[in-house]
mmCIF file of C-alpha atoms in Angstrom:
data_model
loop_
_atom_site.group_PDB
_atom_site.id
_atom_site.type_symbol
_atom_site.label_atom_id
_atom_site.label_comp_id
_atom_site.label_asym_id
_atom_site.label_seq_id
_atom_site.Cartn_x
_atom_site.Cartn_y
_atom_site.Cartn_z
ATOM 1 C CA MET R 9 3.779 -1.239 4.076
ATOM 2 C CA LEU R 10 3.149 -4.924 3.081
ATOM 3 C CA ARG R 11 6.889 -5.948 3.697
ATOM 4 C CA ALA R 12 6.702 -4.536 7.146
ATOM 5 C CA LEU R 13 3.390 -6.132 7.890
ATOM 6 C CA GLU R 14 4.604 -9.677 6.788
ATOM 7 C CA GLN R 15 6.934 -9.637 9.842
ATOM 8 C CA GLY R 16 4.016 -10.504 11.984
ATOM 9 C CA VAL R 17 2.133 -13.010 9.786
ATOM 10 C CA LYS R 18 1.664 -16.812 10.441
ATOM 11 C CA GLY R 19 -0.141 -19.076 8.214
ATOM 12 C CA GLY R 20 -1.849 -16.225 6.306
ATOM 13 C CA VAL R 21 -3.049 -14.476 9.517
ATOM 14 C CA TRP R 22 -1.629 -11.255 10.857
ATOM 15 C CA PHE R 23 -0.938 -11.013 14.581
ATOM 16 C CA SER R 24 1.122 -7.860 15.110
ATOM 17 C CA LEU R 25 -0.426 -4.736 13.520
ATOM 18 C CA ILE R 26 -1.294 -2.181 16.127
ATOM 19 C CA ASP R 27 2.277 -0.738 16.227
ATOM 20 C CA LYS R 28 2.051 -0.164 12.425
ATOM 21 C CA VAL R 29 -1.192 1.789 13.012
ATOM 22 C CA TRP R 30 0.339 4.166 15.532
ATOM 23 C CA ASP R 31 3.552 4.475 13.645
ATOM 24 C CA PRO R 32 4.205 8.238 13.411
ATOM 25 C CA ARG R 33 4.957 7.998 9.719
ATOM 26 C CA ASN R 34 1.747 6.209 9.147
ATOM 27 C CA LEU R 35 -0.244 8.678 11.136
ATOM 28 C CA GLN R 36 1.458 11.544 9.388
ATOM 29 C CA ALA R 37 0.678 10.010 5.920
ATOM 30 C CA ALA R 38 -2.885 9.553 7.002
ATOM 31 C CA TRP R 39 -3.210 13.192 8.134
ATOM 32 C CA ARG R 40 -1.929 14.475 4.837
ATOM 33 C CA LYS R 41 -4.630 12.733 2.939
ATOM 34 C CA VAL R 42 -7.254 14.136 5.416
ATOM 35 C CA GLN R 43 -5.770 17.703 4.932
ATOM 36 C CA VAL R 44 -6.056 17.274 1.063
ATOM 37 C CA ASN R 45 -9.528 15.982 1.193
ATOM 38 C CA GLY R 46 -10.776 18.596 3.545
ATOM 39 C CA GLY R 47 -14.299 18.312 4.645
ATOM 40 C CA ALA R 48 -16.511 19.501 7.450
ATOM 41 C CA ALA R 49 -15.811 19.403 11.172
ATOM 42 C CA GLY R 50 -17.330 16.539 13.190
ATOM 43 C CA VAL R 51 -19.098 16.508 16.529
ATOM 44 C CA ASP R 52 -16.165 18.305 18.257
ATOM 45 C CA HIS R 53 -16.306 21.218 15.912
ATOM 46 C CA GLN R 54 -12.681 20.995 15.137
ATOM 47 C CA SER R 55 -11.970 21.732 11.453
ATOM 48 C CA VAL R 56 -9.266 20.541 9.263
ATOM 49 C CA GLN R 57 -7.671 23.989 9.437
ATOM 50 C CA GLU R 58 -7.689 24.027 13.236
ATOM 51 C CA PHE R 59 -6.102 20.595 13.392
ATOM 52 C CA ALA R 60 -3.403 21.797 10.983
ATOM 53 C CA ARG R 61 -2.355 24.741 13.256
ATOM 54 C CA ASP R 62 -1.070 22.242 15.732
ATOM 55 C CA ALA R 63 -0.943 18.900 13.831
ATOM 56 C CA GLU R 64 2.332 17.811 15.243
ATOM 57 C CA ARG R 65 0.973 17.811 18.831
ATOM 58 C CA HIS R 66 -2.297 16.330 17.747
ATOM 59 C CA LEU R 67 -0.612 13.496 15.955
ATOM 60 C CA ALA R 68 1.766 12.766 18.864
ATOM 61 C CA GLN R 69 -1.269 12.630 21.165
ATOM 62 C CA LEU R 70 -3.073 10.160 18.847
ATOM 63 C CA ALA R 71 0.064 7.964 18.718
ATOM 64 C CA ASP R 72 0.231 7.904 22.693
ATOM 65 C CA HIS R 73 -3.477 7.115 22.994
ATOM 66 C CA LEU R 74 -3.246 4.256 20.374
ATOM 67 C CA ARG R 75 -0.067 2.834 21.889
ATOM 68 C CA GLN R 76 -1.648 2.898 25.484
ATOM 69 C CA GLY R 77 -4.906 1.491 24.302
ATOM 70 C CA THR R 78 -6.912 4.556 25.500
ATOM 71 C CA TYR R 79 -7.945 5.797 22.265
ATOM 72 C CA ARG R 80 -11.718 6.108 21.751
ATOM 73 C CA PRO R 81 -13.704 7.325 18.657
ATOM 74 C CA GLN R 82 -16.149 10.050 18.994
ATOM 75 C CA ALA R 83 -19.617 9.973 17.602
ATOM 76 C CA VAL R 84 -20.267 10.543 13.942
ATOM 77 C CA ARG R 85 -22.093 13.729 12.956
ATOM 78 C CA ARG R 86 -24.989 12.826 10.532
ATOM 79 C CA VAL R 87 -26.028 15.279 7.773
ATOM 80 C CA TRP R 88 -28.363 14.782 4.915
ATOM 81 C CA ILE R 89 -27.305 15.599 1.415
ATOM 82 C CA PRO R 90 -29.599 15.635 -1.737
ATOM 83 C CA LYS R 91 -29.322 12.755 -4.229
ATOM 84 C CA PRO R 92 -28.423 14.142 -7.575
ATOM 85 C CA GLY R 93 -31.440 14.565 -9.840
ATOM 86 C CA SER R 94 -33.831 13.636 -7.121
ATOM 87 C CA ASP R 95 -35.814 15.378 -4.375
ATOM 88 C CA GLN R 96 -34.671 12.674 -1.835
ATOM 89 C CA GLU R 97 -31.741 12.848 0.548
ATOM 90 C CA ARG R 98 -29.345 10.413 1.657
ATOM 91 C CA PRO R 99 -27.310 10.250 5.075
ATOM 92 C CA LEU R 100 -23.674 10.985 5.226
ATOM 93 C CA GLY R 101 -21.460 10.378 8.422
ATOM 94 C CA ILE R 102 -18.853 12.961 9.244
ATOM 95 C CA PRO R 103 -16.219 11.655 11.718
ATOM 96 C CA THR R 104 -14.008 14.123 13.554
ATOM 97 C CA VAL R 105 -10.768 14.957 12.086
ATOM 98 C CA ARG R 106 -8.836 12.959 14.621
ATOM 99 C CA ASP R 107 -11.021 9.997 13.861
ATOM 100 C CA ARG R 108 -10.475 10.476 10.192
ATOM 101 C CA VAL R 109 -6.739 10.375 10.607
ATOM 102 C CA VAL R 110 -6.740 7.165 12.746
ATOM 103 C CA GLN R 111 -9.098 5.582 10.250
ATOM 104 C CA GLY R 112 -6.787 6.434 7.477
ATOM 105 C CA ALA R 113 -3.916 5.014 9.388
ATOM 106 C CA LEU R 114 -5.839 1.714 10.029
ATOM 107 C CA ARG R 115 -6.818 1.572 6.342
ATOM 108 C CA HIS R 116 -3.002 1.833 5.536
ATOM 109 C CA VAL R 117 -2.463 -1.321 7.546
ATOM 110 C CA LEU R 118 -5.465 -3.261 6.559
ATOM 111 C CA GLU R 119 -5.906 -2.521 2.835
ATOM 112 C CA PRO R 120 -2.679 -4.304 1.606
ATOM 113 C CA ILE R 121 -3.634 -7.442 3.593
ATOM 114 C CA PHE R 122 -6.952 -7.820 1.818
ATOM 115 C CA GLU R 123 -6.445 -6.016 -1.403
ATOM 116 C CA ARG R 124 -4.192 -8.667 -3.140
ATOM 117 C CA GLY R 125 -7.033 -11.290 -2.618
ATOM 118 C CA PHE R 126 -9.769 -9.053 -4.167
ATOM 119 C CA ALA R 127 -11.374 -10.172 -7.307
ATOM 120 C CA PRO R 128 -10.288 -8.414 -10.465
ATOM 121 C CA HIS R 129 -13.969 -7.325 -11.403
ATOM 122 C CA SER R 130 -14.219 -5.170 -8.296
ATOM 123 C CA TYR R 131 -13.271 -1.704 -9.176
ATOM 124 C CA GLY R 132 -14.692 0.753 -6.572
ATOM 125 C CA PHE R 133 -12.240 2.320 -4.034
ATOM 126 C CA ARG R 134 -9.313 0.213 -4.929
ATOM 127 C CA PRO R 135 -5.734 1.441 -5.835
ATOM 128 C CA GLY R 136 -5.217 1.833 -9.632
ATOM 129 C CA ARG R 137 -8.946 1.123 -10.292
ATOM 130 C CA GLY R 138 -11.992 3.320 -10.731
ATOM 131 C CA CYS R 139 -15.082 3.965 -12.737
ATOM 132 C CA PRO R 140 -13.308 4.222 -16.246
ATOM 133 C CA GLU R 141 -11.974 0.677 -15.936
ATOM 134 C CA ALA R 142 -15.355 -0.662 -14.850
ATOM 135 C CA LEU R 143 -17.020 1.143 -17.782
ATOM 136 C CA GLN R 144 -14.509 -0.204 -20.148
ATOM 137 C CA ARG R 145 -15.179 -3.734 -18.979
ATOM 138 C CA VAL R 146 -18.936 -3.282 -19.438
ATOM 139 C CA ASP R 147 -18.216 -1.981 -23.026
ATOM 140 C CA GLN R 148 -16.108 -5.123 -23.779
ATOM 141 C CA LEU R 149 -18.693 -7.474 -22.477
ATOM 142 C CA LEU R 150 -21.518 -5.697 -24.526
ATOM 143 C CA GLU R 151 -19.374 -5.899 -27.641
ATOM 144 C CA ALA R 152 -18.852 -9.504 -27.023
ATOM 145 C CA GLY R 153 -22.539 -10.234 -27.123
ATOM 146 C CA TYR R 154 -23.382 -10.239 -23.338
ATOM 147 C CA ARG R 155 -26.622 -8.463 -23.858
ATOM 148 C CA TYR R 156 -28.658 -9.773 -21.028
ATOM 149 C CA VAL R 157 -27.949 -7.880 -17.865
ATOM 150 C CA VAL R 158 -28.830 -8.410 -14.234
ATOM 151 C CA ASP R 159 -29.094 -4.734 -13.118
ATOM 152 C CA ALA R 160 -28.854 -5.010 -9.316
ATOM 153 C CA ASP R 161 -29.457 -2.517 -6.397
ATOM 154 C CA LEU R 162 -28.207 -3.470 -3.017
ATOM 155 C CA GLN R 163 -30.859 -1.637 -0.748
ATOM 156 C CA SER R 164 -29.187 0.655 1.792
ATOM 157 C CA TYR R 165 -26.084 -1.546 1.555
ATOM 158 C CA PHE R 166 -23.666 0.529 3.775
ATOM 159 C CA ASP R 167 -26.444 0.801 6.525
ATOM 160 C CA THR R 168 -27.293 -2.872 6.571
ATOM 161 C CA ILE R 169 -23.924 -4.654 6.552
ATOM 162 C CA PRO R 170 -24.176 -7.162 9.584
ATOM 163 C CA GLN R 171 -21.322 -5.969 11.850
ATOM 164 C CA ASP R 172 -20.710 -9.361 13.479
ATOM 165 C CA ARG R 173 -20.264 -11.026 10.037
ATOM 166 C CA LEU R 174 -18.150 -8.419 8.866
ATOM 167 C CA LEU R 175 -15.780 -8.583 11.832
ATOM 168 C CA GLU R 176 -15.645 -12.355 11.363
ATOM 169 C CA THR R 177 -14.588 -11.849 7.814
ATOM 170 C CA VAL R 178 -11.772 -9.603 8.999
ATOM 171 C CA ARG R 179 -10.675 -12.080 11.803
ATOM 172 C CA ARG R 180 -9.977 -14.710 9.264
ATOM 173 C CA LYS R 181 -6.709 -12.634 8.316
ATOM 174 C CA VAL R 182 -6.277 -10.379 11.251
ATOM 175 C CA ALA R 183 -5.744 -11.706 14.845
ATOM 176 C CA ASP R 184 -4.293 -8.631 16.480
ATOM 177 C CA GLY R 185 -6.720 -8.005 19.347
ATOM 178 C CA ARG R 186 -6.090 -4.287 19.603
ATOM 179 C CA VAL R 187 -6.758 -3.742 15.926
ATOM 180 C CA LEU R 188 -9.895 -5.775 16.080
ATOM 181 C CA GLU R 189 -11.162 -3.817 19.178
ATOM 182 C CA LEU R 190 -10.356 -0.499 17.305
ATOM 183 C CA LEU R 191 -12.393 -1.681 14.130
ATOM 184 C CA GLN R 192 -15.167 -2.686 16.443
ATOM 185 C CA ALA R 193 -15.186 0.636 18.162
ATOM 186 C CA TYR R 194 -15.612 2.323 14.820
ATOM 187 C CA LEU R 195 -18.509 0.102 13.831
ATOM 188 C CA GLU R 196 -20.127 0.841 17.227
ATOM 189 C CA GLN R 197 -19.688 4.622 16.955
ATOM 190 C CA GLY R 198 -22.723 6.686 18.089
ATOM 191 C CA VAL R 199 -24.417 8.782 15.434
ATOM 192 C CA LEU R 200 -25.453 12.471 16.252
ATOM 193 C CA ASP R 201 -28.228 13.710 14.082
ATOM 194 C CA GLY R 202 -29.240 17.076 15.373
ATOM 195 C CA LEU R 203 -30.222 16.476 18.929
ATOM 196 C CA ALA R 204 -30.825 12.772 18.511
ATOM 197 C CA ARG R 205 -28.046 10.322 19.219
ATOM 198 C CA TRP R 206 -28.008 6.501 18.848
ATOM 199 C CA THR R 207 -25.822 3.577 18.091
ATOM 200 C CA PRO R 208 -26.538 1.732 14.899
ATOM 201 C CA ALA R 209 -26.989 -1.918 15.208
ATOM 202 C CA ALA R 210 -25.683 -2.619 11.600
ATOM 203 C CA GLY R 211 -23.649 -0.990 8.885
ATOM 204 C CA THR R 212 -20.628 1.147 8.422
ATOM 205 C CA PRO R 213 -21.209 4.974 8.034
ATOM 206 C CA GLN R 214 -20.952 6.388 4.513
ATOM 207 C CA GLY R 215 -18.375 9.182 4.668
ATOM 208 C CA ALA R 216 -16.085 7.191 6.977
ATOM 209 C CA VAL R 217 -12.530 6.576 5.715
ATOM 210 C CA LEU R 218 -12.631 2.774 6.488
ATOM 211 C CA SER R 219 -16.194 2.219 4.966
ATOM 212 C CA PRO R 220 -15.213 1.675 1.276
ATOM 213 C CA LEU R 221 -12.673 -0.871 2.362
ATOM 214 C CA LEU R 222 -14.984 -2.691 4.654
ATOM 215 C CA ALA R 223 -17.839 -2.581 2.085
ATOM 216 C CA ASN R 224 -15.537 -4.192 -0.481
ATOM 217 C CA LEU R 225 -14.456 -6.773 2.040
ATOM 218 C CA TYR R 226 -17.913 -7.903 2.919
ATOM 219 C CA LEU R 227 -18.863 -8.355 -0.902
ATOM 220 C CA ASP R 228 -15.640 -10.081 -1.596
ATOM 221 C CA ALA R 229 -17.244 -13.530 -1.141
ATOM 222 C CA LEU R 230 -19.964 -12.567 -3.702
ATOM 223 C CA ASP R 231 -17.185 -11.448 -6.239
ATOM 224 C CA HIS R 232 -15.480 -14.881 -5.860
ATOM 225 C CA ARG R 233 -18.686 -16.883 -5.909
ATOM 226 C CA MET R 234 -19.884 -15.254 -9.107
ATOM 227 C CA ALA R 235 -16.471 -15.821 -10.748
ATOM 228 C CA ASP R 236 -16.318 -19.337 -9.725
ATOM 229 C CA LEU R 237 -19.748 -19.976 -11.426
ATOM 230 C CA GLY R 238 -18.498 -18.327 -14.572
ATOM 231 C CA TYR R 239 -20.645 -15.216 -14.389
ATOM 232 C CA GLU R 240 -19.275 -11.892 -15.670
ATOM 233 C CA MET R 241 -19.957 -9.471 -12.963
ATOM 234 C CA VAL R 242 -18.718 -5.849 -12.761
ATOM 235 C CA ARG R 243 -18.908 -4.067 -9.418
ATOM 236 C CA TYR R 244 -18.144 -0.737 -8.092
ATOM 237 C CA ALA R 245 -18.739 -0.715 -4.338
ATOM 238 C CA ASP R 246 -22.333 -1.497 -3.964
ATOM 239 C CA ASP R 247 -23.186 -0.756 -7.543
ATOM 240 C CA LEU R 248 -23.111 -3.938 -9.589
ATOM 241 C CA VAL R 249 -24.257 -5.502 -12.963
ATOM 242 C CA ILE R 250 -23.971 -9.100 -14.243
ATOM 243 C CA LEU R 251 -23.735 -9.441 -18.065
ATOM 244 C CA CYS R 252 -24.662 -12.657 -19.767
ATOM 245 C CA PRO R 253 -24.942 -14.106 -23.291
ATOM 246 C CA THR R 254 -28.349 -15.595 -22.837
ATOM 247 C CA ALA R 255 -31.453 -14.805 -20.975
ATOM 248 C CA GLU R 256 -31.441 -18.172 -19.347
ATOM 249 C CA GLN R 257 -28.001 -17.583 -17.881
ATOM 250 C CA ALA R 258 -29.060 -14.066 -16.587
ATOM 251 C CA GLN R 259 -31.982 -15.628 -14.926
ATOM 252 C CA ALA R 260 -29.765 -18.160 -13.159
ATOM 253 C CA ALA R 261 -27.237 -15.328 -12.194
ATOM 254 C CA LEU R 262 -30.078 -13.375 -10.688
ATOM 255 C CA ALA R 263 -31.375 -16.363 -8.671
ATOM 256 C CA GLU R 264 -27.789 -16.957 -7.319
ATOM 257 C CA LEU R 265 -27.464 -13.286 -6.433
ATOM 258 C CA GLN R 266 -30.901 -13.406 -4.626
ATOM 259 C CA ASN R 267 -29.647 -16.523 -2.590
ATOM 260 C CA TRP R 268 -26.362 -15.140 -1.737
ATOM 261 C CA THR R 269 -27.612 -11.707 -0.448
ATOM 262 C CA ALA R 270 -30.302 -13.275 1.571
ATOM 263 C CA GLN R 271 -27.738 -15.628 3.250
ATOM 264 C CA ALA R 272 -25.506 -12.591 3.728
ATOM 265 C CA GLY R 273 -28.091 -10.545 5.578
ATOM 266 C CA LEU R 274 -28.461 -8.041 2.785
ATOM 267 C CA ARG R 275 -31.424 -6.902 0.653
ATOM 268 C CA LEU R 276 -31.893 -6.532 -3.083
ATOM 269 C CA HIS R 277 -34.108 -3.601 -3.925
ATOM 270 C CA PRO R 278 -37.424 -5.193 -5.013
ATOM 271 C CA THR R 279 -38.151 -2.893 -7.844
ATOM 272 C CA LYS R 280 -34.732 -1.530 -8.830
ATOM 273 C CA THR R 281 -33.179 -4.975 -9.249
ATOM 274 C CA ARG R 282 -34.180 -6.556 -12.605
ATOM 275 C CA LEU R 283 -33.157 -8.324 -15.635
ATOM 276 C CA VAL R 284 -32.844 -6.366 -18.760
ATOM 277 C CA ASP R 285 -32.001 -6.852 -22.595
ATOM 278 C CA ALA R 286 -29.430 -4.106 -23.189
ATOM 279 C CA GLU R 287 -30.372 -4.018 -26.897
ATOM 280 C CA THR R 288 -34.061 -3.300 -26.404
ATOM 281 C CA GLU R 289 -34.443 -1.944 -22.804
ATOM 282 C CA GLY R 290 -31.196 -0.516 -21.648
ATOM 283 C CA PHE R 291 -29.734 0.005 -18.138
ATOM 284 C CA GLU R 292 -27.616 2.334 -16.042
ATOM 285 C CA PHE R 293 -24.363 1.982 -14.420
ATOM 286 C CA LEU R 294 -22.053 4.582 -12.962
ATOM 287 C CA GLY R 295 -23.787 7.631 -14.196
ATOM 288 C CA TYR R 296 -24.062 6.315 -17.773
ATOM 289 C CA ARG R 297 -27.044 4.769 -19.693
ATOM 290 C CA PHE R 298 -26.275 1.744 -22.016
ATOM 291 C CA GLU R 299 -28.804 1.279 -24.678
ATOM 292 C CA ARG R 300 -29.039 -0.211 -28.140
ATOM 293 C CA GLY R 301 -25.199 -0.357 -28.528
ATOM 294 C CA TYR R 302 -24.802 3.372 -27.319
ATOM 295 C CA LYS R 303 -23.886 4.810 -24.046
ATOM 296 C CA PHE R 304 -24.510 8.278 -22.893
ATOM 297 C CA PRO R 305 -25.165 10.188 -19.538
ATOM 298 C CA ARG R 306 -28.189 9.167 -17.645
ATOM 299 C CA ASP R 307 -30.880 11.584 -17.041
ATOM 300 C CA LYS R 308 -29.800 12.049 -13.391
ATOM 301 C CA SER R 309 -26.291 12.898 -14.633
ATOM 302 C CA LEU R 310 -27.539 15.634 -16.978
ATOM 303 C CA ALA R 311 -29.887 16.865 -14.322
ATOM 304 C CA LYS R 312 -26.972 17.199 -11.891
ATOM 305 C CA LEU R 313 -24.823 19.127 -14.383
ATOM 306 C CA LYS R 314 -27.748 21.507 -15.320
ATOM 307 C CA GLU R 315 -28.389 22.208 -11.702
ATOM 308 C CA ALA R 316 -24.694 23.280 -11.250
ATOM 309 C CA VAL R 317 -24.916 25.380 -14.463
ATOM 310 C CA ARG R 318 -28.074 27.112 -13.307
ATOM 311 C CA SER R 319 -26.446 28.006 -9.979
ATOM 312 C CA LYS R 320 -23.655 29.776 -11.752
ATOM 313 C CA THR R 321 -25.621 31.518 -14.567
ATOM 314 C CA ARG R 322 -28.474 33.141 -12.765
ATOM 315 C CA ARG R 323 -29.727 36.258 -14.756
ATOM 316 C CA CYS R 324 -29.076 38.517 -11.841
ATOM 317 C CA GLU R 325 -25.580 37.180 -11.542
ATOM 318 C CA GLY R 326 -23.382 40.118 -10.533
ATOM 319 C CA ARG R 327 -19.940 38.825 -11.675
ATOM 320 C CA SER R 328 -18.296 39.797 -14.902
ATOM 321 C CA LEU R 329 -18.950 37.427 -17.740
ATOM 322 C CA SER R 330 -15.340 36.296 -17.933
ATOM 323 C CA CYS R 331 -15.522 35.287 -14.239
ATOM 324 C CA ILE R 332 -18.710 33.404 -14.864
ATOM 325 C CA VAL R 333 -17.160 31.611 -17.906
ATOM 326 C CA ASN R 334 -14.085 30.635 -15.892
ATOM 327 C CA ASP R 335 -16.265 29.287 -13.075
ATOM 328 C CA LEU R 336 -18.385 27.380 -15.547
ATOM 329 C CA ASN R 337 -15.374 25.977 -17.289
ATOM 330 C CA ARG R 338 -14.262 24.063 -14.117
ATOM 331 C CA THR R 339 -17.647 22.456 -13.954
ATOM 332 C CA LEU R 340 -17.887 21.597 -17.563
ATOM 333 C CA LYS R 341 -14.279 20.195 -17.922
ATOM 334 C CA GLY R 342 -14.767 18.028 -14.739
ATOM 335 C CA TRP R 343 -17.996 16.655 -16.129
ATOM 336 C CA TYR R 344 -16.709 16.213 -19.679
ATOM 337 C CA GLY R 345 -13.738 14.389 -18.379
ATOM 338 C CA TYR R 346 -16.073 11.629 -16.963
ATOM 339 C CA PHE R 347 -18.581 11.444 -19.824
ATOM 340 C CA LYS R 348 -16.147 12.187 -22.880
ATOM 341 C CA ASP R 349 -16.967 8.593 -24.207
ATOM 342 C CA SER R 350 -20.651 9.311 -24.717
ATOM 343 C CA ASP R 351 -22.323 8.617 -28.069
ATOM 344 C CA GLY R 352 -24.746 10.843 -29.889
ATOM 345 C CA ASN R 353 -25.140 14.701 -30.050
ATOM 346 C CA ARG R 354 -26.106 15.506 -26.495
ATOM 347 C CA PHE R 355 -22.967 17.630 -26.034
ATOM 348 C CA ALA R 356 -23.970 19.943 -28.951
ATOM 349 C CA ARG R 357 -27.305 20.372 -27.310
ATOM 350 C CA LEU R 358 -25.930 21.157 -23.858
ATOM 351 C CA ASP R 359 -23.545 23.671 -25.445
ATOM 352 C CA GLN R 360 -26.505 25.442 -27.036
ATOM 353 C CA TRP R 361 -28.404 25.462 -23.769
ATOM 354 C CA ILE R 362 -25.395 26.910 -21.807
ATOM 355 C CA ARG R 363 -24.876 29.683 -24.289
ATOM 356 C CA THR R 364 -28.646 30.507 -24.005
ATOM 357 C CA ARG R 365 -28.128 30.785 -20.277
ATOM 358 C CA LEU R 366 -25.251 33.285 -20.742
ATOM 359 C CA ARG R 367 -27.071 35.288 -23.483
ATOM 360 C CA SER R 368 -29.971 35.795 -20.885
ATOM 361 C CA ILE R 369 -27.466 37.308 -18.486
ATOM 362 C CA LEU R 370 -26.285 39.697 -21.279
ATOM 363 C CA ARG R 371 -29.770 40.410 -22.246
ATOM 364 C CA ARG R 372 -30.798 41.511 -18.731
ATOM 365 C CA ARG R 373 -27.583 43.634 -18.580
ATOM 366 C CA SER R 374 -28.715 45.383 -21.811
ATOM 367 C CA ARG R 375 -32.167 46.025 -20.156
ATOM 368 C CA ARG R 376 -33.930 43.623 -22.408
ATOM 369 C CA PRO R 377 -36.670 41.545 -20.981
ATOM 370 C CA GLY R 378 -37.043 37.779 -21.065
ATOM 371 C CA PRO R 379 -34.485 34.966 -21.858
ATOM 372 C CA GLY R 380 -31.835 34.956 -24.592
ATOM 373 C CA ARG R 381 -33.486 34.322 -27.991
ATOM 374 C CA GLY R 382 -33.951 35.355 -31.592
ATOM 375 C CA ALA R 383 -31.637 38.247 -32.531
ATOM 376 C CA ASP R 384 -29.514 37.499 -29.438
ATOM 377 C CA HIS R 385 -27.775 34.717 -31.493
ATOM 378 C CA GLN R 386 -26.489 37.351 -33.927
ATOM 379 C CA ARG R 387 -25.876 39.910 -31.237
ATOM 380 C CA TRP R 388 -23.664 37.507 -29.220
ATOM 381 C CA PRO R 389 -22.808 34.695 -31.621
ATOM 382 C CA ASN R 390 -21.164 31.373 -30.726
ATOM 383 C CA ALA R 391 -17.763 32.814 -31.651
ATOM 384 C CA PHE R 392 -18.365 35.521 -28.981
ATOM 385 C CA PHE R 393 -18.279 32.911 -26.235
ATOM 386 C CA THR R 394 -15.405 30.992 -27.893
ATOM 387 C CA ALA R 395 -13.420 34.227 -27.776
ATOM 388 C CA LEU R 396 -14.204 34.406 -24.043
ATOM 389 C CA GLY R 397 -12.757 31.049 -23.662
ATOM 390 C CA LEU R 398 -16.080 29.058 -22.888
ATOM 391 C CA PHE R 399 -15.328 25.415 -22.797
ATOM 392 C CA SER R 400 -17.190 23.560 -25.521
ATOM 393 C CA LEU R 401 -18.235 19.965 -24.869
ATOM 394 C CA LYS R 402 -18.873 19.290 -28.424
ATOM 395 C CA ALA R 403 -15.528 20.672 -29.545
ATOM 396 C CA ALA R 404 -13.632 18.860 -26.791
ATOM 397 C CA GLN R 405 -15.205 15.537 -27.788
ATOM 398 C CA ALA R 406 -14.441 15.973 -31.466
ATOM 399 C CA ALA R 407 -10.883 16.689 -30.569
ATOM 400 C CA TYR R 408 -10.622 13.585 -28.308
ATOM 401 C CA ARG R 409 -12.222 11.332 -30.987
ATOM 402 C CA GLN R 410 -9.587 12.545 -33.480
ATOM 403 C CA SER R 411 -6.717 11.911 -31.116
ATOM 404 C CA PRO R 412 -4.921 8.535 -31.117
ATOM 405 C CA SER R 413 -6.288 7.655 -27.727
ATOM 406 C CA GLY R 414 -9.883 8.752 -28.427
#
């Protein structure tokens, strides 16, 4: 893609890009990703499955509209989803399937242009990078003695990005007017929340295909500013920490961060942004808690897992025990895959709690009142669940630590 794009670049600025967006091969590739990701229908009520029934015609229409300059995004449907481990909710924008396809095609064109200039300590929503690499970098810095941490929270970041400044950042490398108009149209999409409809004056909707790239792009100046000043910042989208060897340097880094965000039209959360000593206070990052040289799942991560397990192991559950175990295993394996580098014995306690949930189901089926307890451990010992194939977090971690890569 980048080689094709460079045919229309002069002085580091790209002038001819819209034809790459509506290229049928690009739209087809974008559609395949939308199809794999699935998701709910937007304001037009067209599902991914419905789009797929006549995808060739839909894609041809999109190409024609983009080529002719008549394509217009539809409103974003807003839904509210619970925050894990909290009774609060956060907004999520759901574009229509056709808008997701076009946004994906636009991202395919814009991402190679900006990606090669992004700072190495930015890990979120980038090719070949992710949470494991970001967490590994934090581990390396802590082991090297960077114990003083600026634990920062950008308040409502996706909803507060100044759109005019964001577009100006894009214009520094993109001069194709049709692409800029398309991008601006996405930023100015209406939002439909129930019967209420409005046009946001700032931000880029969470849930939109383009939003992660745009969010990284707006914070790219911060990434390079901190690197130029010698600060070790690790950022995943809007989640960032700055690790320093001294408290004085951490205080200076925090002051610089406060100054930059104010000038950029962003806000640091007044209570969630703080300076901590990782050896005595600890901090949380990407689902983990780092404290006194250890890392383990934070309370919200544990709460999210337990909520999922409870939903699959209700005492009145009517499925066979083997079906319940198979369903549980999918959840447990996914959770373990992310938290396998945890320290301590939390996995053993979780295994015990999960088996107790299953014993309670068996106890009810045996017409015994109350939760699994006492003699139930002999009636249905641990080996009973092992024979059923129940995934053990503790056993998996032990095997992982004994392996060459563990």
